[in-house]
Coordinates of C-alpha atoms in Angstrom, one line a residue:
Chain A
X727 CA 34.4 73.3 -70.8
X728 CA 36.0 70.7 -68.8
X729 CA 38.1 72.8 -65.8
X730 CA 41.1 70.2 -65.4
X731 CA 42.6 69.6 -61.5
X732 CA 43.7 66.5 -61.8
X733 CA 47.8 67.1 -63.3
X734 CA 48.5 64.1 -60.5
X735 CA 46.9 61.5 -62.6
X736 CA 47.7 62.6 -65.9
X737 CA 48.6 65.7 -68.0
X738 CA 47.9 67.1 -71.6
X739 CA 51.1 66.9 -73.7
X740 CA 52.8 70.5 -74.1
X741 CA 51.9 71.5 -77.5
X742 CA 55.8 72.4 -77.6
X743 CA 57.1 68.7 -76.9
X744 CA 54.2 67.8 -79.2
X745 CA 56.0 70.1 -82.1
X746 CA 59.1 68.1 -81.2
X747 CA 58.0 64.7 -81.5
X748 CA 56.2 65.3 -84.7
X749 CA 59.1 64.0 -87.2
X750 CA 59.8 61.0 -85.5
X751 CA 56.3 59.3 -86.3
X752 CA 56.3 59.5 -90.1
X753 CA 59.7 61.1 -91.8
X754 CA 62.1 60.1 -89.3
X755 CA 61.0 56.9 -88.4
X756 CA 64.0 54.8 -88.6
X757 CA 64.7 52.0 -86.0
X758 CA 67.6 53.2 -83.6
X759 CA 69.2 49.9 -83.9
X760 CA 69.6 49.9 -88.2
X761 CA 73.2 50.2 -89.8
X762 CA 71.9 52.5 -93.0
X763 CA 71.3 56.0 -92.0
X764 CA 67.6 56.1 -91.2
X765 CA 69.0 53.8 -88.6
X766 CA 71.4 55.9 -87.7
X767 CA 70.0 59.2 -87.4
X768 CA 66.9 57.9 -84.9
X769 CA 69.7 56.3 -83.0
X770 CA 71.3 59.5 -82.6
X771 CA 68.1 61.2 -81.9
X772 CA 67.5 58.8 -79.1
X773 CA 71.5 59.3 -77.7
X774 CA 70.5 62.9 -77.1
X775 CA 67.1 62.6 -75.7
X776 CA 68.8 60.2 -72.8
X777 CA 71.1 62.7 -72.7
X778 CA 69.0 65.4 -72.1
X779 CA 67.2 63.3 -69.4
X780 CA 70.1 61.9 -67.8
X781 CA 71.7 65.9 -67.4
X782 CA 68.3 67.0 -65.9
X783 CA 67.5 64.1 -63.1
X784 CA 71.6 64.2 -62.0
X785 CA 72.7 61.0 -63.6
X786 CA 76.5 60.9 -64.1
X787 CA 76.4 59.3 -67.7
X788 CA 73.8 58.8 -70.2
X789 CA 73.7 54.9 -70.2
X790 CA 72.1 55.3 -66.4
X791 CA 68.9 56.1 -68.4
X792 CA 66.9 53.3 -69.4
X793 CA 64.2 53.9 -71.6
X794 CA 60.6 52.1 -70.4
X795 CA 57.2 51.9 -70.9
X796 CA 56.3 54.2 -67.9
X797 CA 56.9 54.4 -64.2
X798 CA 55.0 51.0 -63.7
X799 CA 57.8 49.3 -66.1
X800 CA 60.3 51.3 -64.3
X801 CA 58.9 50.1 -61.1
X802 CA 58.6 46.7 -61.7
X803 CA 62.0 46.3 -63.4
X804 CA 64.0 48.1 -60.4
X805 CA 62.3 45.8 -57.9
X806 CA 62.1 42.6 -59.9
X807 CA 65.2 43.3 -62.1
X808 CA 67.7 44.0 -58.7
X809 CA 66.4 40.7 -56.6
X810 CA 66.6 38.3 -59.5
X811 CA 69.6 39.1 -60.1
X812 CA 71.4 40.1 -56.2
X813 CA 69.0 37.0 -55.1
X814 CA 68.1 34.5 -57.6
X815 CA 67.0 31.8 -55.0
X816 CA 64.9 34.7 -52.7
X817 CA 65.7 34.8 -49.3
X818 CA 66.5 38.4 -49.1
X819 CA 64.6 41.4 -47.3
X820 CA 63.1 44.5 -48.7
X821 CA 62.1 47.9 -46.7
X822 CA 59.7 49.9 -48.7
X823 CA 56.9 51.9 -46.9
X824 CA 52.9 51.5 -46.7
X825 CA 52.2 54.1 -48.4
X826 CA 53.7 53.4 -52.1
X827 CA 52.1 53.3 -55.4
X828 CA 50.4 49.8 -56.4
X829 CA 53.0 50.0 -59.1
X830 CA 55.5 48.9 -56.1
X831 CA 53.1 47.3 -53.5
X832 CA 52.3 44.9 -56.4
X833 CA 55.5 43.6 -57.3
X834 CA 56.3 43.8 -53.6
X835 CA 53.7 41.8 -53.0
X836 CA 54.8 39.1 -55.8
X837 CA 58.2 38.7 -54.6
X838 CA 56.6 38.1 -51.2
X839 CA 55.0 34.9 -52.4
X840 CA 58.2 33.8 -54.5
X841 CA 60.5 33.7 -50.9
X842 CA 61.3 37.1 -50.1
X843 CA 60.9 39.1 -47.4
X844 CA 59.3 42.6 -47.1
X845 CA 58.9 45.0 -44.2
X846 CA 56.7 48.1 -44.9
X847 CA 57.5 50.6 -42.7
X848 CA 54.5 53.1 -41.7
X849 CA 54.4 56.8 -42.8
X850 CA 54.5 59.4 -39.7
X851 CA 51.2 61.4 -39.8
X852 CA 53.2 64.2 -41.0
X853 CA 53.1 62.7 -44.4
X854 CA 56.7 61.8 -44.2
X855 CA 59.1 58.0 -43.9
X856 CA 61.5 58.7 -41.7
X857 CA 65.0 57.4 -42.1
X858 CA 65.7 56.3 -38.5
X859 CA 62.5 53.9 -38.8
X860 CA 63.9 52.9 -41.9
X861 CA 67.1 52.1 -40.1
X862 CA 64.9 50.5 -37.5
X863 CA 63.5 47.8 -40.0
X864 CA 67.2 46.6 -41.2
X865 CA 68.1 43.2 -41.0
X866 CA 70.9 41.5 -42.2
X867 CA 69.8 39.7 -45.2
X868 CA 68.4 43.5 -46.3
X869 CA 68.9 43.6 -50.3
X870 CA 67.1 46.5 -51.1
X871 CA 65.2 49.9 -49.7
X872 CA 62.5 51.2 -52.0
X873 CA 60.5 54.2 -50.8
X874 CA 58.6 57.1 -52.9
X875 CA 60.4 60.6 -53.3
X876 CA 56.9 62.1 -53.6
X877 CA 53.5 61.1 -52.7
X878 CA 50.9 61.0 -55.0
X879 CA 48.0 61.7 -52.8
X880 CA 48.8 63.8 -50.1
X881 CA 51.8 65.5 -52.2
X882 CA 54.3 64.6 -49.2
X883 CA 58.3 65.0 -50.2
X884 CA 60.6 62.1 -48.4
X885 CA 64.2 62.8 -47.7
X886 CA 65.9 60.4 -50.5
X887 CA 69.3 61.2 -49.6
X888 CA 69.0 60.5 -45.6
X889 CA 67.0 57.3 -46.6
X890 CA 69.4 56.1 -49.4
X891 CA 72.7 57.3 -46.7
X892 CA 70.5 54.2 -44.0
X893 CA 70.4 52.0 -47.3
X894 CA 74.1 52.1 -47.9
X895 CA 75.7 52.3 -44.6
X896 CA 73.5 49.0 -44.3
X897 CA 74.7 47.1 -47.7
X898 CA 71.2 47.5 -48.9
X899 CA 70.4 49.3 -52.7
X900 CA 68.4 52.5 -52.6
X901 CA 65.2 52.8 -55.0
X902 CA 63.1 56.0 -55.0
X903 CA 59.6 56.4 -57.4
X904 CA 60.2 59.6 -58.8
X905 CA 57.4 59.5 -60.8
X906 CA 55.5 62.6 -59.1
X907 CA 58.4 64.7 -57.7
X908 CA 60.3 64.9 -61.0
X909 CA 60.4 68.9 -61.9
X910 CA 58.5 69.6 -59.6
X911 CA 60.9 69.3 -56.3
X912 CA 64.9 69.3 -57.0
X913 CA 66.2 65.5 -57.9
X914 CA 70.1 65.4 -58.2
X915 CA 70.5 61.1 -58.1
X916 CA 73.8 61.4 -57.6
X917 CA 73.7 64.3 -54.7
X918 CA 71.0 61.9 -53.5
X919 CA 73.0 59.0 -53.5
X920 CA 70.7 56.5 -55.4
X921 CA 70.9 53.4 -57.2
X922 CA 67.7 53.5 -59.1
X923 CA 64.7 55.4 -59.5
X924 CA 61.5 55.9 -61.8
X925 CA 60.1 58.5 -64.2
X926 CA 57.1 58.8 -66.3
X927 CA 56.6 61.1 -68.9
X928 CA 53.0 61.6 -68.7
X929 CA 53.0 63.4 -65.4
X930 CA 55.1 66.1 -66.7
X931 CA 52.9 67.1 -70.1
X932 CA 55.1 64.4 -72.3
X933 CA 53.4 61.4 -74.0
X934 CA 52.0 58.5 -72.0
X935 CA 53.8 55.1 -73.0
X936 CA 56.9 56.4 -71.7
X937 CA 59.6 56.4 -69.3
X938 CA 62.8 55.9 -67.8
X939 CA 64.1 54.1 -65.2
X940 CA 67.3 55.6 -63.1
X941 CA 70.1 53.0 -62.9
X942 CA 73.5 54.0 -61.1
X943 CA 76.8 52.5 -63.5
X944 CA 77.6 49.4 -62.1
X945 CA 74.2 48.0 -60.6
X946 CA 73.4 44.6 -60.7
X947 CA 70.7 44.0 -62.5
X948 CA 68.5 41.0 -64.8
X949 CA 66.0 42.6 -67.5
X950 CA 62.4 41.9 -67.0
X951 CA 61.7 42.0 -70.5
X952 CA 64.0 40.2 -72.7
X953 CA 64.8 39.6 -76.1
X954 CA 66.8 41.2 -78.4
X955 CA 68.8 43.2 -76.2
X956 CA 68.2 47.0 -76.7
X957 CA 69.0 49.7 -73.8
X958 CA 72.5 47.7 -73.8
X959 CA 70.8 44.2 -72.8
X960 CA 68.4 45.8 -70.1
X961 CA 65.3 46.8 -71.7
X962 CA 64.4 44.7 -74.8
X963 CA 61.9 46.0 -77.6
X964 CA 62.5 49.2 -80.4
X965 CA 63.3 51.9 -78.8
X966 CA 60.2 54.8 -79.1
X967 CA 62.4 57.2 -80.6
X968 CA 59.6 60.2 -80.7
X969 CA 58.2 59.5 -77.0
X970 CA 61.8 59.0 -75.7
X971 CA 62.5 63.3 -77.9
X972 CA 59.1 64.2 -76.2
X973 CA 59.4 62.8 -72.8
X974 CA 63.4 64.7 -73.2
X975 CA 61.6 67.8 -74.0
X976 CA 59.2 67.8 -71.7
X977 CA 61.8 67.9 -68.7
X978 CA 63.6 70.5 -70.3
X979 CA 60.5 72.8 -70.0
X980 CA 60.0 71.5 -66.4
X981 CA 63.6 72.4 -65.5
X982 CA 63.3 75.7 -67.9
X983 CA 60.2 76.8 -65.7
X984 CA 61.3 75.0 -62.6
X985 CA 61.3 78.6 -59.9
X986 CA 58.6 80.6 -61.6
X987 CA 56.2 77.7 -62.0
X988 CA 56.5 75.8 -58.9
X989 CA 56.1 79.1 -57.2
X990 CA 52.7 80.2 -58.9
X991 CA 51.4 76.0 -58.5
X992 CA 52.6 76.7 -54.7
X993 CA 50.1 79.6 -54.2
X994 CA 47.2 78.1 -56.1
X995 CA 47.6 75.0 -53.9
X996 CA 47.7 76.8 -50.4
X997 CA 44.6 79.5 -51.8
X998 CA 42.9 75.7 -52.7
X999 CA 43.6 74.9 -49.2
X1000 CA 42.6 78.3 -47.6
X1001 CA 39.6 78.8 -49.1
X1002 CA 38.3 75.7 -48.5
X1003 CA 38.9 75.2 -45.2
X1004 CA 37.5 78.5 -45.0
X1005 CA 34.6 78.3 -46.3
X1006 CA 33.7 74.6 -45.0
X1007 CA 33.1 73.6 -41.6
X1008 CA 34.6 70.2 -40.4
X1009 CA 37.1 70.5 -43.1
X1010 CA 41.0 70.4 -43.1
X1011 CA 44.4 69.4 -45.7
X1012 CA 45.8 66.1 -44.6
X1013 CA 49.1 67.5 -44.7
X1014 CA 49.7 71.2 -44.9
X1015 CA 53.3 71.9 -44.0
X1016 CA 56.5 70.1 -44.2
X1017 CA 58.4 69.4 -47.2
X1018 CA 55.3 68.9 -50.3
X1019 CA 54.7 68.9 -54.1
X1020 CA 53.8 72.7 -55.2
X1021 CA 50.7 71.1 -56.7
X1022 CA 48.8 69.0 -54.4
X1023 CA 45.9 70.3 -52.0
X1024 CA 44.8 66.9 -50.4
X1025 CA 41.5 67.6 -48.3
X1026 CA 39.6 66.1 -46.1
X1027 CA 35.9 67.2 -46.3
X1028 CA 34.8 65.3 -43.3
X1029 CA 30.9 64.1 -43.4
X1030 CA 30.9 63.7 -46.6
X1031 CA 31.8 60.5 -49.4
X1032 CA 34.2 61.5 -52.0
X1033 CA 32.6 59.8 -55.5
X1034 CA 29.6 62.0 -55.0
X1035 CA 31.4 65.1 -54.3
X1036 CA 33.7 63.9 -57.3
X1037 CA 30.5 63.2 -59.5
X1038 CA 28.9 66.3 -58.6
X1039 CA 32.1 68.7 -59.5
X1040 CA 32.0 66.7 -62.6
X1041 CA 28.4 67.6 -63.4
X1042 CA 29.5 71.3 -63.3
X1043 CA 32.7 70.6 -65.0
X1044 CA 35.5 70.0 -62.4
X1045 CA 37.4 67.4 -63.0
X1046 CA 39.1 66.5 -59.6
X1047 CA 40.1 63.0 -57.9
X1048 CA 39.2 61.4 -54.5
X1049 CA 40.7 58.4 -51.8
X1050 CA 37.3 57.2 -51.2
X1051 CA 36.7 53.7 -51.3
X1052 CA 33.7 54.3 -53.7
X1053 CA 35.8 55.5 -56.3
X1054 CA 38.0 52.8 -56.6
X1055 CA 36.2 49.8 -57.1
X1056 CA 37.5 48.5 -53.5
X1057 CA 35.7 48.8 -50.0
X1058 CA 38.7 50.2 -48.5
X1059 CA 39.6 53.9 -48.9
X1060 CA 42.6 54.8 -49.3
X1061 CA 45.9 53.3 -48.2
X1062 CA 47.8 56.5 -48.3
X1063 CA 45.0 58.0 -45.6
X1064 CA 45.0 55.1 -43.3
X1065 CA 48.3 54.4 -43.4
X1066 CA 49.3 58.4 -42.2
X1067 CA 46.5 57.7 -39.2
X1068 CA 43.4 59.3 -41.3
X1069 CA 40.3 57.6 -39.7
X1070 CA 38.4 55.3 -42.2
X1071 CA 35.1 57.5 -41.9
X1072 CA 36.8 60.5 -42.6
X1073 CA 39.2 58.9 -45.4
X1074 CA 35.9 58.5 -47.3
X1075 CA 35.6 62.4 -47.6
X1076 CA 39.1 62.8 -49.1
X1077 CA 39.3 65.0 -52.4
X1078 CA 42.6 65.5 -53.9
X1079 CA 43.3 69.2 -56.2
X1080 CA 46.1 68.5 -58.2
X1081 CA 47.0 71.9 -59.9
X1082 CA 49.1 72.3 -63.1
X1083 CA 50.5 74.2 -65.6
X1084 CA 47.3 75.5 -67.7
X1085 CA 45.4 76.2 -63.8
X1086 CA 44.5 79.9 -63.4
X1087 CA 43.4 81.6 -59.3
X1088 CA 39.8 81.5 -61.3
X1089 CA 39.9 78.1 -61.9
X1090 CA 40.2 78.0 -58.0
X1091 CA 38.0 80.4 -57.0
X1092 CA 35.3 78.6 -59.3
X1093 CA 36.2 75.1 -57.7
X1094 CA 35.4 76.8 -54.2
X1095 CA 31.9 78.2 -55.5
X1096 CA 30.7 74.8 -56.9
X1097 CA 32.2 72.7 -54.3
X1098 CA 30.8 75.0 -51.2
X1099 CA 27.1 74.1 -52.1
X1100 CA 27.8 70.9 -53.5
X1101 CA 29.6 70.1 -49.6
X1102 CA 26.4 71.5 -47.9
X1103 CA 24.0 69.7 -50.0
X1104 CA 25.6 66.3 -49.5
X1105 CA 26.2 66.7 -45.3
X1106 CA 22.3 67.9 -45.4
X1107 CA 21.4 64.7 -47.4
X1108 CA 23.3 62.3 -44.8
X1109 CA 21.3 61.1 -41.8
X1110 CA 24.5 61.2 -39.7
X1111 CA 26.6 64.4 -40.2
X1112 CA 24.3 66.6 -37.2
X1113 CA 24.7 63.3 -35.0
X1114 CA 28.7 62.8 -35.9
X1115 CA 29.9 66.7 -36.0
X1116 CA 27.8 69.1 -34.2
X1117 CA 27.0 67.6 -31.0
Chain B
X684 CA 33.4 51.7 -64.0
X685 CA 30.7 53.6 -65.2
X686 CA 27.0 54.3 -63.9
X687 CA 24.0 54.1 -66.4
X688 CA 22.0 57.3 -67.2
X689 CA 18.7 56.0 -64.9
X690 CA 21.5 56.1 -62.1
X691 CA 23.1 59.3 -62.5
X692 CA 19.4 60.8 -62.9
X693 CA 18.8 59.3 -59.6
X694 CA 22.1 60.7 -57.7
X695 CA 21.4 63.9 -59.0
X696 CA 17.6 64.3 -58.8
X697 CA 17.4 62.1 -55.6
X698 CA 13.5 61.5 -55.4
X699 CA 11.8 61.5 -51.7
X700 CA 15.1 63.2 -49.6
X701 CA 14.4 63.8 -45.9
X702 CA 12.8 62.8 -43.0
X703 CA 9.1 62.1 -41.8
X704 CA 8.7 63.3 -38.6
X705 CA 5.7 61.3 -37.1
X706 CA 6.9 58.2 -39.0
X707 CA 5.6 55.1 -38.7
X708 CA 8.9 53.1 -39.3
X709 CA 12.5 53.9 -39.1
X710 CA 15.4 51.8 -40.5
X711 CA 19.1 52.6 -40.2
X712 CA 21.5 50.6 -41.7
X713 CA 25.2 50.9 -42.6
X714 CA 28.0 52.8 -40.3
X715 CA 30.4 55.5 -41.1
X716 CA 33.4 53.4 -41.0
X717 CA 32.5 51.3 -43.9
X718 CA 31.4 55.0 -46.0
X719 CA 27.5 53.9 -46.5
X720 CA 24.8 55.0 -44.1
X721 CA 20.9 54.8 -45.2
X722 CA 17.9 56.1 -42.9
X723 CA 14.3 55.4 -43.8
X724 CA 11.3 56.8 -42.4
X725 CA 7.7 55.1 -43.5
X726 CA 3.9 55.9 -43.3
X727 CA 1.8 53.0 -43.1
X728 CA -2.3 52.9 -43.1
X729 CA -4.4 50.8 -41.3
X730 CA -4.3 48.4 -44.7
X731 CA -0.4 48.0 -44.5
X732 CA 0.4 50.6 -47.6
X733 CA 3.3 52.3 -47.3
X734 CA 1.4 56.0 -48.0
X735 CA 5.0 57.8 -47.6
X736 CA 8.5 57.2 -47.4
X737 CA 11.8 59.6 -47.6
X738 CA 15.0 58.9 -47.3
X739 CA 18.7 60.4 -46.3
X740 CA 21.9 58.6 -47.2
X741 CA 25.7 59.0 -46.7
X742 CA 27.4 57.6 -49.6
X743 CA 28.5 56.9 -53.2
X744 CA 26.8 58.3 -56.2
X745 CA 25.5 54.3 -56.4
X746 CA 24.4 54.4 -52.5
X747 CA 22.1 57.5 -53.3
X748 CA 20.7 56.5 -56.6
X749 CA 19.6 52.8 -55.2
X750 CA 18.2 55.0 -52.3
X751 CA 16.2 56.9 -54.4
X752 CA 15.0 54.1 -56.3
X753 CA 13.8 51.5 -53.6
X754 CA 11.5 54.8 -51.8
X755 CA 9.9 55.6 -55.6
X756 CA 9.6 51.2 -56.0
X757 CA 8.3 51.0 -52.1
X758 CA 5.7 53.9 -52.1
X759 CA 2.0 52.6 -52.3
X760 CA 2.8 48.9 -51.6
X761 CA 1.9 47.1 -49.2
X762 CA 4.3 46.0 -46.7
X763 CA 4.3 42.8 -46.9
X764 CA 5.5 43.2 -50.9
X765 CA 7.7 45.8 -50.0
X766 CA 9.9 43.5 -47.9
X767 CA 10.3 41.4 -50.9
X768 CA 12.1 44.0 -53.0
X769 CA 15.7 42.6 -53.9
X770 CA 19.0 44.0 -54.5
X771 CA 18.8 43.0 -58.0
X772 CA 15.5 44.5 -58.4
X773 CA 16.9 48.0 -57.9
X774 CA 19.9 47.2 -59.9
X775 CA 17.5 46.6 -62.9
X776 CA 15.1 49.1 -62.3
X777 CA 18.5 51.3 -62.4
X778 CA 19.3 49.7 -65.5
X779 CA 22.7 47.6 -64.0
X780 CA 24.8 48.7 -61.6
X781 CA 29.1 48.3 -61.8
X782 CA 29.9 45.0 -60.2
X783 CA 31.7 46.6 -56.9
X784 CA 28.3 49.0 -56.2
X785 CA 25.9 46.1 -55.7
X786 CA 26.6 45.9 -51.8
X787 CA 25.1 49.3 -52.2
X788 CA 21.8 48.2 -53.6
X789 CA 21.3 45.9 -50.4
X790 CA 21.9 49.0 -48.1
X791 CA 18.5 50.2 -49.8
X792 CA 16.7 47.2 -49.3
X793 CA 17.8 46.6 -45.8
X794 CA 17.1 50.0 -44.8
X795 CA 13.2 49.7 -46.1
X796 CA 13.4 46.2 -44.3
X797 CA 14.4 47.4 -40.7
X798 CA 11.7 50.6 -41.1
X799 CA 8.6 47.7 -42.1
X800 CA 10.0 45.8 -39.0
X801 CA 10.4 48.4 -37.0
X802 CA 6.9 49.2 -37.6
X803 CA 5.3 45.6 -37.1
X804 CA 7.8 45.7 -33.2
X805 CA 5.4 48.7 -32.6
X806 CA 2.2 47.3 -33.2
X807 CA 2.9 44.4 -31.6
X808 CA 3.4 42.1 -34.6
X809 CA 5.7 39.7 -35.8
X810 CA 8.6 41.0 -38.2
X811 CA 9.1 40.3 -42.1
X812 CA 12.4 40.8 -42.4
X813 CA 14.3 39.3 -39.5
X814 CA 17.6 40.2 -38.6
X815 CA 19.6 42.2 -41.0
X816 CA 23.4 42.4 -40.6
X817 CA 23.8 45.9 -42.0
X818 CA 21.6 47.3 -39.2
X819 CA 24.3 46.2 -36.9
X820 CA 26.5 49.3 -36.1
X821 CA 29.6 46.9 -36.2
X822 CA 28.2 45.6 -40.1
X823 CA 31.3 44.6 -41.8
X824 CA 30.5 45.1 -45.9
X825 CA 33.6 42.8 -46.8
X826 CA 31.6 39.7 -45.8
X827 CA 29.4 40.9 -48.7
X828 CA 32.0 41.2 -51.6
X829 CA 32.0 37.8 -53.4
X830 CA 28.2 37.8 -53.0
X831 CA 28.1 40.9 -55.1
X832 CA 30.8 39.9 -57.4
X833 CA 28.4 36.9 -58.6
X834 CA 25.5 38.8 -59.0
X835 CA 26.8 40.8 -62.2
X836 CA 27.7 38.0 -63.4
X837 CA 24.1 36.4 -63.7

């Protein structure tokens, strides 16, 4: 039996949403965009799904919600989409922060080589982007701010609405990845003040293939994906009528459960944290205050590499994620570690416990048994840890 | 990315772990900063043979495994074979390693390399190996990547 703690990366669909997307794969199967009735009827299926979503993130009207392929679409058509359009010819400056998803630093990255500019402001070691360095990076030819609402490895929870307030008193748009905060911290985009931000179903027991991106009335804006004009000319392609009624009814749970579950993820994430640190030497959270997702416990388990501490929890069961360099393919750890002031040779020992809605306190107290011996073995197998922690 | 089952067998039943007290070599190669750090200790007889060898490492599930595999590959030759052993020689005896773990395979290799060295320096003799980059605590495993790259492809 597979002991699941990694809700961060992805989650199992809700058997509930799963009950509500069943009719829309082989009865009501319609194309939203038909005149006859089948047409019709998945068209008004999809109207209230957006609805749904559009009442629960704080959009003023139901067209804000565009319908995507996920938060990378989202991502990448919020970036891209906004400069083509604002700044055909490039020229213009973006503020993001050095900590973001790839699905941002990549597209960043893109427009960088196609004449735009882009300043990436760092992190504090708190966790946090702060809005006065924000305000700090502002130029004049600034077009757009795009900064995470919540971190997806250390769990950190940025102040939208102070960063979007910068944003706007400076002409610039605000954009905020939403993709790991969403019903799990309060998001109002209006209270926050935002132009556009990202969702993915996935992350919040809907289906993967979908998601939505945020996009206030009135925004300037040139699709990414073009063709025969569905999502009112900015998302092209049929609409995915049962992902768009699962991803609708996965929020609703979210918001349905919002205090009682967020509370109980809370306490399994700081007993994560207390026990471990408790019971492990040389071991701390990377951030363990401040404004976080209930459900992230990002450690640091110093003197040790990650991929064998994730491959070893594996063997036993645990299914749990790491920053280390080894587990990604790539020589570097992790850019979210480095870029909060986490040395290199202790990012290599990160392991991130992402808790979630099917996680009970003995799922925890299990993961501390197999991980305490598992830690020991692995510092008693390197020829450095005496030499670099107990002198 | 995924590891073979002669790999995973050799990250979690690591063969030869420790240290030899009285050895005759020692090798250290790799630094915390770059995640990897290896540490060989050899016996050598009067004929050359390496009679025993254990190892520690600080790294990957792939660092461990090709640790493992270049002490059981090393143990009862003689020295001057064992200084021969290549990267991709453990990767095969491993059954294939993922493209961005074969920098981890030449950890291994250098490690034995600096310990048969480190030996010869004692006894007065000339080395076999030479100078190995990774035994240098400033070794930068980036200038590495594109060499590993191209060997999965061959």
């Amino acid at each position: 039996m597979t002991r699941y703690l990694d809700y961060s990366a992805t989650t199992p669909v809700d058997e509930r949403v799963l009950e509500a997307m069943m009719p829309y794969f082989t009865q009501e199967f319609g194309n939203a965009n038909s005149l006859y009735s089948l047409g019709r009827d998945a068209f008004r299926t999809l109207e209230a799904a957006r609805e749904s979503i559009a009442k629960n993130i704080g959009a003023e009207k139901p067209s804000e919600v565009i319908f995507t392929s996920g938060g990378t679409e989202s991502d990448n058509a919020a970036l891209i989409g906004v400069l083509n359009k604002i700044a055909p010819e490039g020229g213009a400056h973006i503020i993001s922060s050095a900590y973001e998803h790839h699905a941002i630093l990549e597209p960043l990255a893109w427009l960088e080589k196609h004449g735009y500019e882009v300043t990436l402001v760092k992190p504090h070691t708190d966790g946090h982007v702060y809005a006065e360095d924000i305000e700090a990076a502002m130029k004049p030819n600034t077009k757009l701010v795009t900064v995470m609402h919540a971190n997806n490895e250390i769990g950190a929870v940025n102040d939208i609405k102070a960063i979007a307030e910068v944003a706007h008193k400076h002409g610039a748009l605000m954009h905020t990845d939403a993709v790991q905060s969403i019903g799990k911290v309060p998001f109002n985009a209006a209270e926050m003040g935002i132009d556009l931000a990202s969702f993915s179903s996935h992350k919040i027991y809907g289906p993967k293939g979908i998601g939505a991106l945020y996009m206030k009335a009135g925004t300037r804006f040139d699709p990414i994906i073009k063709g025969g004009g569905q999502e009112k000319r900015r998302r092209s392609g049929t609409q995915n009528v049962a992902g768009a009624v699962g991803f609708a009814r996965a929020l609703e749970i979210m918001m349905e459960e919002f205090d009682t579950e967020n509370a109980r993820l809370a306490a399994l994430r700081d007993s994560a944290i207390e026990q471990i640190t408790a019971r492990l030497e040389n071991t701390e959270a990377s951030i363990n205050s401040g404004d976080r997702l209930p459900n992230i416990a990002p450690l640091l388990i110093k003197g040790v590499e990650g991929e064998s501490m994730l491959l070893q929890l594996d063997n036993l069961g645990f299914a749990v994620s790491t920053g280390s360099a080894c587990s990604s393919g790539s020589l570097e750890p992790s850019h979210v570690l480095l870029s909060i002031g986490v040395p290199q040779e202790v990012a290599h020992g990160s392991l991130r416990i992402s808790v979630g809605r099917h996680t009970t306190q003995q799922d925890i107290d299990d993961l501390v048994e197999a991980l305490v011996p598992i830690v020991e073995r692995l510092r008693a197998m390197s020829p450095v840890y005496t030499r670099m922690f107990c002198s | 990315m995924i590891y073979s089952d002669k790999v995973m067998d050799h990250f979690n039943n690591p063969r030869n772990v420790g240290v030899i007290e009285d050895a005759d070599g020692v090798g250290e190669v790799g630094n915390p900063t770059c995640g990897d750090i290896m540490k060989i200790t050899i016996k050598v007889d009067d004929n050359d043979t390496i009679t025993d060898v254990k190892f520690q490492t600080l790294g990957c599930g792939a660092a461990i495994a090709t640790s493992s595999m270049v002490t059981e590959l090393c143990k009862g030759m003689k020295i001057q074979d064992a200084v021969k052993i290549s990267k991709q020689e453990v990767a095969e005896e491993l059954d294939g390693l993922p493209a961005p773990k074969m920098h981890c395979s030449v950890l291994a290799t250098d490690g034995l390399k600096v310990a048969i060295d480190d030996y010869l320096k004692k006894h007065g003799r000339e080395p076999l190996a030479g100078e190995i980059k990774s035994a240098d605590p400033n070794f930068d495993p980036h200038a590495d990547e594109d060499d590993a790259h191209h060997d999965d492809e061959d």
